[in-house]
Short mmCIF file of C-alpha atoms in Angstrom, two decimals:
data_model
loop_
_atom_site.label_atom_id
_atom_site.label_comp_id
_atom_site.label_asym_id
_atom_site.label_seq_id
_atom_site.Cartn_x
_atom_site.Cartn_y
_atom_site.Cartn_z
CA UNK O 3 48.15 10.61 -149.69
CA UNK O 4 49.45 12.78 -152.55
CA UNK O 5 52.43 11.34 -154.31
CA UNK O 6 51.80 7.78 -153.11
CA UNK O 7 51.10 4.87 -155.40
CA UNK O 8 47.91 2.87 -155.33
CA UNK O 9 48.33 0.18 -152.65
CA UNK O 10 48.19 -3.39 -153.91
CA UNK O 11 45.67 -4.29 -151.21
CA UNK O 12 43.22 -1.94 -152.92
CA UNK O 13 43.16 -4.29 -155.89
CA UNK O 14 42.38 -7.42 -153.87
CA UNK O 15 40.78 -7.61 -150.45
CA UNK O 16 40.82 -3.94 -149.51
CA UNK O 17 43.14 -2.08 -147.17
CA UNK O 18 43.40 -2.71 -143.45
CA UNK O 19 45.75 -1.27 -140.86
CA UNK O 20 47.66 -2.74 -137.92
CA UNK O 21 48.16 -0.42 -134.96
CA UNK O 22 50.52 -1.04 -132.00
CA UNK O 23 51.49 0.82 -128.84
CA UNK O 24 54.56 2.19 -130.64
CA UNK O 25 52.33 4.02 -133.15
CA UNK O 26 53.74 2.00 -136.04
CA UNK O 27 51.40 0.74 -138.72
CA UNK O 28 51.48 -1.62 -141.64
CA UNK O 29 49.00 -3.32 -143.94
CA UNK O 30 47.35 -6.58 -142.94
CA UNK O 31 44.98 -8.77 -144.86
CA UNK O 32 41.27 -8.23 -144.13
CA UNK O 33 41.67 -7.43 -140.44
CA UNK O 34 42.51 -4.71 -137.94
CA UNK O 35 44.80 -5.70 -135.05
CA UNK O 36 45.00 -3.55 -131.94
CA UNK O 37 47.63 -4.43 -129.36
CA UNK O 38 48.51 -2.95 -125.99
CA UNK O 39 50.98 -3.75 -123.21
CA UNK O 40 48.72 -6.61 -122.07
CA UNK O 41 48.84 -7.98 -125.60
CA UNK O 42 45.06 -8.03 -125.96
CA UNK O 43 44.02 -8.93 -129.53
CA UNK O 44 40.85 -7.72 -131.24
CA UNK O 45 39.92 -8.69 -134.78
CA UNK O 46 37.39 -6.72 -136.82
CA UNK O 47 36.28 -8.08 -140.16
CA UNK O 48 34.59 -5.92 -142.79
CA UNK O 49 31.15 -7.24 -143.80
CA UNK O 50 30.50 -5.02 -146.80
CA UNK O 51 32.58 -5.03 -149.97
CA UNK O 52 32.44 -2.03 -152.24
CA UNK O 53 33.12 -2.07 -155.94
CA UNK O 54 36.56 -1.66 -157.47
CA UNK O 55 35.67 1.78 -158.87
CA UNK O 56 34.44 2.89 -155.42
CA UNK O 57 37.74 1.76 -153.91
CA UNK O 58 39.71 3.71 -156.51
CA UNK O 59 37.63 6.85 -155.99
CA UNK O 60 37.76 6.51 -152.20
CA UNK O 61 41.54 6.35 -152.48
CA UNK O 62 41.66 9.43 -154.71
CA UNK O 63 39.18 11.43 -152.63
CA UNK O 64 40.64 10.58 -149.24
CA UNK O 65 38.27 7.89 -148.00
CA UNK O 66 34.57 7.05 -147.78
CA UNK O 67 33.96 9.78 -145.20
CA UNK O 68 34.49 12.39 -147.91
CA UNK O 69 31.88 10.93 -150.30
CA UNK O 70 29.31 13.62 -149.59
CA UNK O 71 31.88 16.38 -150.08
CA UNK O 72 32.26 15.14 -153.67
CA UNK O 73 28.53 14.90 -154.30
CA UNK O 74 28.33 11.10 -154.29
CA UNK O 75 25.02 9.74 -152.96
CA UNK O 76 24.75 6.82 -150.57
CA UNK O 77 25.35 3.41 -152.10
CA UNK O 78 22.18 1.75 -153.36
CA UNK O 79 21.14 -1.90 -152.97
CA UNK O 80 22.54 -4.40 -155.45
CA UNK O 81 19.51 -4.19 -157.77
CA UNK O 82 19.92 -0.43 -158.06
CA UNK O 83 16.46 0.34 -156.68
CA UNK O 84 15.17 2.36 -153.75
CA UNK O 85 12.82 1.05 -151.09
CA UNK O 86 9.10 1.75 -151.19
CA UNK O 87 7.36 2.98 -154.30
CA UNK O 88 10.51 3.25 -156.42
CA UNK O 89 9.07 4.71 -159.61
CA UNK O 90 7.07 7.48 -157.92
CA UNK O 91 9.92 8.39 -155.58
CA UNK O 92 12.47 8.42 -158.39
CA UNK O 93 10.25 10.63 -160.56
CA UNK O 94 9.67 13.02 -157.65
CA UNK O 95 13.40 13.29 -156.88
CA UNK O 96 14.28 13.75 -160.55
CA UNK O 97 11.61 16.42 -160.86
CA UNK O 98 13.09 18.33 -157.94
CA UNK O 99 16.51 18.41 -159.61
CA UNK O 100 15.31 18.97 -163.16
CA UNK O 101 15.82 22.73 -162.99
CA UNK O 102 19.57 22.34 -162.44
CA UNK O 103 20.27 20.67 -165.82
CA UNK O 104 23.73 19.78 -164.52
CA UNK O 105 23.88 16.13 -165.55
CA UNK O 106 25.65 14.63 -168.56
CA UNK O 107 23.79 11.74 -170.19
CA UNK O 108 26.05 9.07 -171.70
CA UNK O 109 24.52 6.63 -174.18
CA UNK O 110 25.80 3.05 -174.57
CA UNK O 111 27.33 3.07 -171.10
CA UNK O 112 28.06 -0.68 -171.35
CA UNK O 113 30.60 -0.22 -174.15
CA UNK O 114 34.34 0.22 -173.59
CA UNK O 115 34.21 3.77 -174.92
CA UNK O 116 31.11 4.61 -172.89
CA UNK O 117 32.75 3.38 -169.70
CA UNK O 118 35.91 5.40 -170.41
CA UNK O 119 33.80 8.52 -170.87
CA UNK O 120 31.86 7.84 -167.66
CA UNK O 121 35.03 7.35 -165.60
CA UNK O 122 36.54 10.59 -166.89
CA UNK O 123 33.33 12.46 -166.02
CA UNK O 124 33.34 10.95 -162.52
CA UNK O 125 36.92 12.07 -161.91
CA UNK O 126 35.90 15.60 -162.98
CA UNK O 127 33.12 15.53 -160.37
CA UNK O 128 30.36 15.67 -162.99
CA UNK O 129 26.88 14.36 -162.29
CA UNK O 130 26.46 11.43 -164.71
CA UNK O 131 23.43 9.62 -166.03
CA UNK O 132 23.99 6.62 -168.30
CA UNK O 133 21.94 4.43 -170.59
CA UNK O 134 22.91 0.79 -170.05
CA UNK O 135 21.58 -2.63 -170.96
CA UNK O 136 22.53 -4.35 -167.70
CA UNK O 137 21.84 -2.12 -164.68
CA UNK O 138 23.09 -4.66 -162.13
CA UNK O 139 26.44 -5.08 -163.87
CA UNK O 140 26.80 -1.31 -164.30
CA UNK O 141 25.96 -0.75 -160.62
CA UNK O 142 28.73 -3.16 -159.62
CA UNK O 143 31.13 -1.22 -161.84
CA UNK O 144 30.22 2.38 -160.97
CA UNK O 145 28.40 2.20 -157.62
CA UNK O 146 26.28 5.23 -156.81
CA UNK O 147 28.44 7.65 -158.78
CA UNK O 148 26.26 7.14 -161.87
CA UNK O 149 22.48 7.33 -162.23
CA UNK O 150 21.62 4.32 -164.38
CA UNK O 151 18.69 3.90 -166.73
CA UNK O 152 17.57 1.31 -169.26
CA UNK O 153 15.00 1.69 -172.01
CA UNK O 154 14.14 2.34 -175.64
CA UNK O 155 15.42 5.57 -177.19
CA UNK O 156 12.31 5.76 -179.37
CA UNK O 157 10.02 5.72 -176.30
CA UNK O 158 9.18 9.37 -175.63
CA UNK O 159 7.93 8.72 -172.10
CA UNK O 160 11.17 6.94 -171.21
CA UNK O 161 13.27 9.75 -172.67
CA UNK O 162 11.38 12.48 -170.80
CA UNK O 163 12.23 10.71 -167.57
CA UNK O 164 15.82 9.89 -168.64
CA UNK O 165 16.54 13.49 -169.73
CA UNK O 166 15.32 15.13 -166.54
CA UNK O 167 18.18 17.18 -165.11
CA UNK O 168 20.27 16.57 -168.24
CA UNK O 169 22.10 19.51 -169.77
CA UNK O 170 24.34 17.64 -172.21
CA UNK O 171 24.48 14.32 -174.04
CA UNK O 172 27.52 12.34 -175.13
CA UNK O 173 26.77 9.62 -177.68
CA UNK O 174 29.88 7.49 -178.38
CA UNK O 175 28.31 4.92 -180.73
CA UNK O 176 25.85 4.71 -183.60
CA UNK O 177 22.11 4.28 -183.36
CA UNK O 178 20.91 6.38 -180.43
CA UNK O 179 20.33 9.91 -181.69
CA UNK O 180 18.67 8.77 -184.91
CA UNK O 181 15.95 7.10 -182.80
CA UNK O 182 15.32 10.12 -180.59
CA UNK O 183 12.34 12.18 -181.68
CA UNK O 184 13.19 15.20 -179.55
CA UNK O 185 16.15 16.56 -177.59
CA UNK O 186 13.98 19.13 -175.88
CA UNK O 187 15.66 20.64 -172.83
CA UNK O 188 19.15 19.48 -173.78
CA UNK O 189 21.67 22.32 -174.17
CA UNK O 190 24.51 20.51 -175.94
CA UNK O 191 24.81 17.22 -177.84
CA UNK O 192 28.24 15.65 -178.40
CA UNK O 193 28.40 12.88 -180.99
CA UNK O 194 31.42 10.70 -181.67
CA UNK O 195 31.13 9.64 -185.31
CA UNK O 196 33.00 7.04 -187.34
CA UNK O 197 31.33 8.16 -190.56
CA UNK O 198 34.62 9.21 -192.21
CA UNK O 199 36.08 5.74 -191.53
CA UNK O 200 33.03 4.00 -193.00
CA UNK O 201 33.00 6.23 -196.08
CA UNK O 202 36.69 5.57 -196.79
CA UNK O 203 36.42 1.78 -196.54
CA UNK O 204 36.09 -0.35 -199.64
CA UNK O 205 35.43 -3.91 -200.79
CA UNK O 206 34.32 -6.43 -198.16
CA UNK O 207 35.01 -3.94 -195.37
CA UNK O 208 32.55 -1.49 -196.92
CA UNK O 209 29.89 -4.22 -197.02
CA UNK O 210 30.53 -5.06 -193.37
CA UNK O 211 30.29 -1.38 -192.42
CA UNK O 212 27.16 -0.62 -194.46
CA UNK O 213 24.74 -0.92 -191.54
CA UNK O 214 26.97 1.08 -189.17
CA UNK O 215 27.41 3.72 -191.90
CA UNK O 216 23.64 4.18 -192.23
CA UNK O 217 23.30 4.52 -188.46
CA UNK O 218 26.14 7.06 -188.34
CA UNK O 219 24.55 9.08 -191.14
CA UNK O 220 21.21 8.95 -189.33
CA UNK O 221 22.77 10.14 -186.07
CA UNK O 222 24.58 13.05 -187.72
CA UNK O 223 21.47 14.12 -189.66
CA UNK O 224 19.33 13.89 -186.52
CA UNK O 225 21.61 16.05 -184.39
CA UNK O 226 22.17 18.59 -187.20
CA UNK O 227 18.42 18.96 -187.80
CA UNK O 228 17.68 19.37 -184.09
CA UNK O 229 17.55 22.81 -182.52
CA UNK O 230 20.24 21.83 -180.01
CA UNK O 231 23.84 23.12 -180.25
CA UNK O 232 25.94 20.14 -181.29
CA UNK O 233 29.54 18.97 -181.60
CA UNK O 234 30.25 16.13 -184.03
CA UNK O 235 33.68 14.57 -183.52
CA UNK O 236 34.63 12.50 -186.57
CA UNK O 237 37.47 10.31 -185.35
CA UNK O 238 39.85 7.97 -187.11
CA UNK O 239 39.63 4.22 -186.61
CA UNK O 240 39.27 3.47 -182.90
CA UNK O 241 42.15 1.50 -181.39
CA UNK O 242 42.50 -0.32 -178.06
CA UNK O 243 45.89 1.29 -177.42
CA UNK O 244 46.64 3.33 -174.25
CA UNK O 245 45.77 7.01 -174.43
CA UNK O 246 47.90 10.01 -173.58
CA UNK O 247 50.98 8.77 -175.43
CA UNK O 248 50.47 10.61 -178.70
CA UNK O 249 49.47 14.02 -179.98
CA UNK O 250 46.61 14.78 -182.37
CA UNK O 251 45.86 15.67 -185.97
CA UNK O 252 42.88 17.98 -186.63
CA UNK O 253 43.43 18.46 -190.36
CA UNK O 254 40.87 17.66 -193.05
CA UNK O 255 41.02 13.97 -193.97
CA UNK O 256 42.65 12.98 -190.67
CA UNK O 257 39.75 10.71 -189.68
CA UNK O 258 39.65 8.79 -192.97
CA UNK O 259 43.41 8.17 -193.04
CA UNK O 260 44.33 7.84 -189.38
CA UNK O 261 43.42 6.09 -186.15
CA UNK O 262 42.97 7.13 -182.53
CA UNK O 263 43.13 5.52 -179.10
CA UNK O 264 39.72 4.94 -177.52
CA UNK O 265 40.99 6.62 -174.36
CA UNK O 266 41.99 9.72 -176.33
CA UNK O 267 38.64 9.72 -178.16
CA UNK O 268 36.81 9.50 -174.82
CA UNK O 269 38.82 12.42 -173.47
CA UNK O 270 37.97 14.60 -176.48
CA UNK O 271 34.26 13.84 -175.98
CA UNK O 272 34.49 14.98 -172.36
CA UNK O 273 36.60 18.05 -173.18
CA UNK O 274 34.12 19.05 -175.91
CA UNK O 275 31.58 19.81 -173.16
CA UNK O 276 33.62 22.91 -172.23
CA UNK O 277 32.87 24.64 -175.55
CA UNK O 278 29.23 24.93 -176.60
CA UNK O 279 29.02 26.17 -180.21
CA UNK O 280 26.35 28.74 -181.17
CA UNK O 281 24.81 26.23 -183.60
CA UNK O 282 27.09 23.34 -184.52
CA UNK O 283 30.71 22.24 -184.75
CA UNK O 284 32.03 19.37 -186.91
CA UNK O 285 35.70 18.42 -186.97
CA UNK O 286 37.97 15.46 -187.72
CA UNK O 287 40.65 14.13 -185.41
CA UNK O 288 43.11 11.25 -185.19
CA UNK O 289 46.31 10.68 -183.25
CA UNK O 290 49.19 12.71 -184.64
CA UNK O 291 52.01 15.08 -183.77
CA UNK O 292 50.15 18.12 -182.38
CA UNK O 293 50.32 18.36 -178.59
CA UNK O 294 47.27 19.80 -176.83
CA UNK O 295 47.53 21.27 -173.34
CA UNK O 296 44.56 23.67 -173.52
CA UNK O 297 41.54 21.81 -174.87
CA UNK O 298 39.16 24.72 -174.58
CA UNK O 299 41.54 26.90 -176.58
CA UNK O 300 42.09 24.11 -179.14
CA UNK O 301 38.35 23.65 -179.68
CA UNK O 302 37.87 27.40 -180.04
CA UNK O 303 40.59 27.35 -182.71
CA UNK O 304 38.85 24.50 -184.55
CA UNK O 305 35.55 26.42 -184.37
CA UNK O 306 37.23 29.51 -185.78
CA UNK O 307 38.60 27.53 -188.72
CA UNK O 308 35.14 26.15 -189.46
CA UNK O 309 33.56 29.60 -189.43
CA UNK O 310 36.22 30.94 -191.79
CA UNK O 311 35.46 28.21 -194.35
CA UNK O 312 31.78 29.12 -194.52
#
């Protein structure tokens, strides 16, 4: 399967294969045809459709039979619940896995940036938990590759349950961390901040950004005052352009003056998980001319620069 392009049937009705006695095969629409010398015809129609993301990942991973090899659980019902006493069973299962602390919790999983972060984590084989507003819609998008939760960030009981098994948090938008009273048990918090963009805006734009600016300030203050190692990524203005086409600029003032693709910003958030600072790391970044092939080495360099300035 390596080196092949994504089949067009994967984007519509799903792949099917036609077999004949001469061992030739080709794609057919929504059916499997088996022929022999007696020209006997059997048609098998698939009853269960899986989500687009599941189809993509099945293609990458070599098919549904390999799901368990990649740590993906069985697909859940459409409402995202388990049978029986759901709450008690879910709490018991989460409690059993809490000691691992191997999950990454993504806030605002409904947003474009949140979804980009989630998809990159899935491809890396990371266990993902996500805070979403619409669990049914998110389940259709991500299938069972993401553990979905909905609730109020200021509700301590909800957060205790949501943070079970969580080792790191990625917060790509304003307003979550400032409402959290405690990050107890979390080992690393990654915050994408637009504070530099809001601070550099003026006139009507500054008035429009005033609420977002206060939330961004609250998030940064909350994560800095916590006892959790943190990485604050102050990006330039977020753009809906494709990622991977440009380099980067990590210089002071880059965020206020520049812009960055959402895809590139999502990638930096995910790559930041590989370097946990002793206390905290704050840096600016926008798209620029500097190519980065070793993100761990790049982040270590940025951390070294910060320590030298102190």
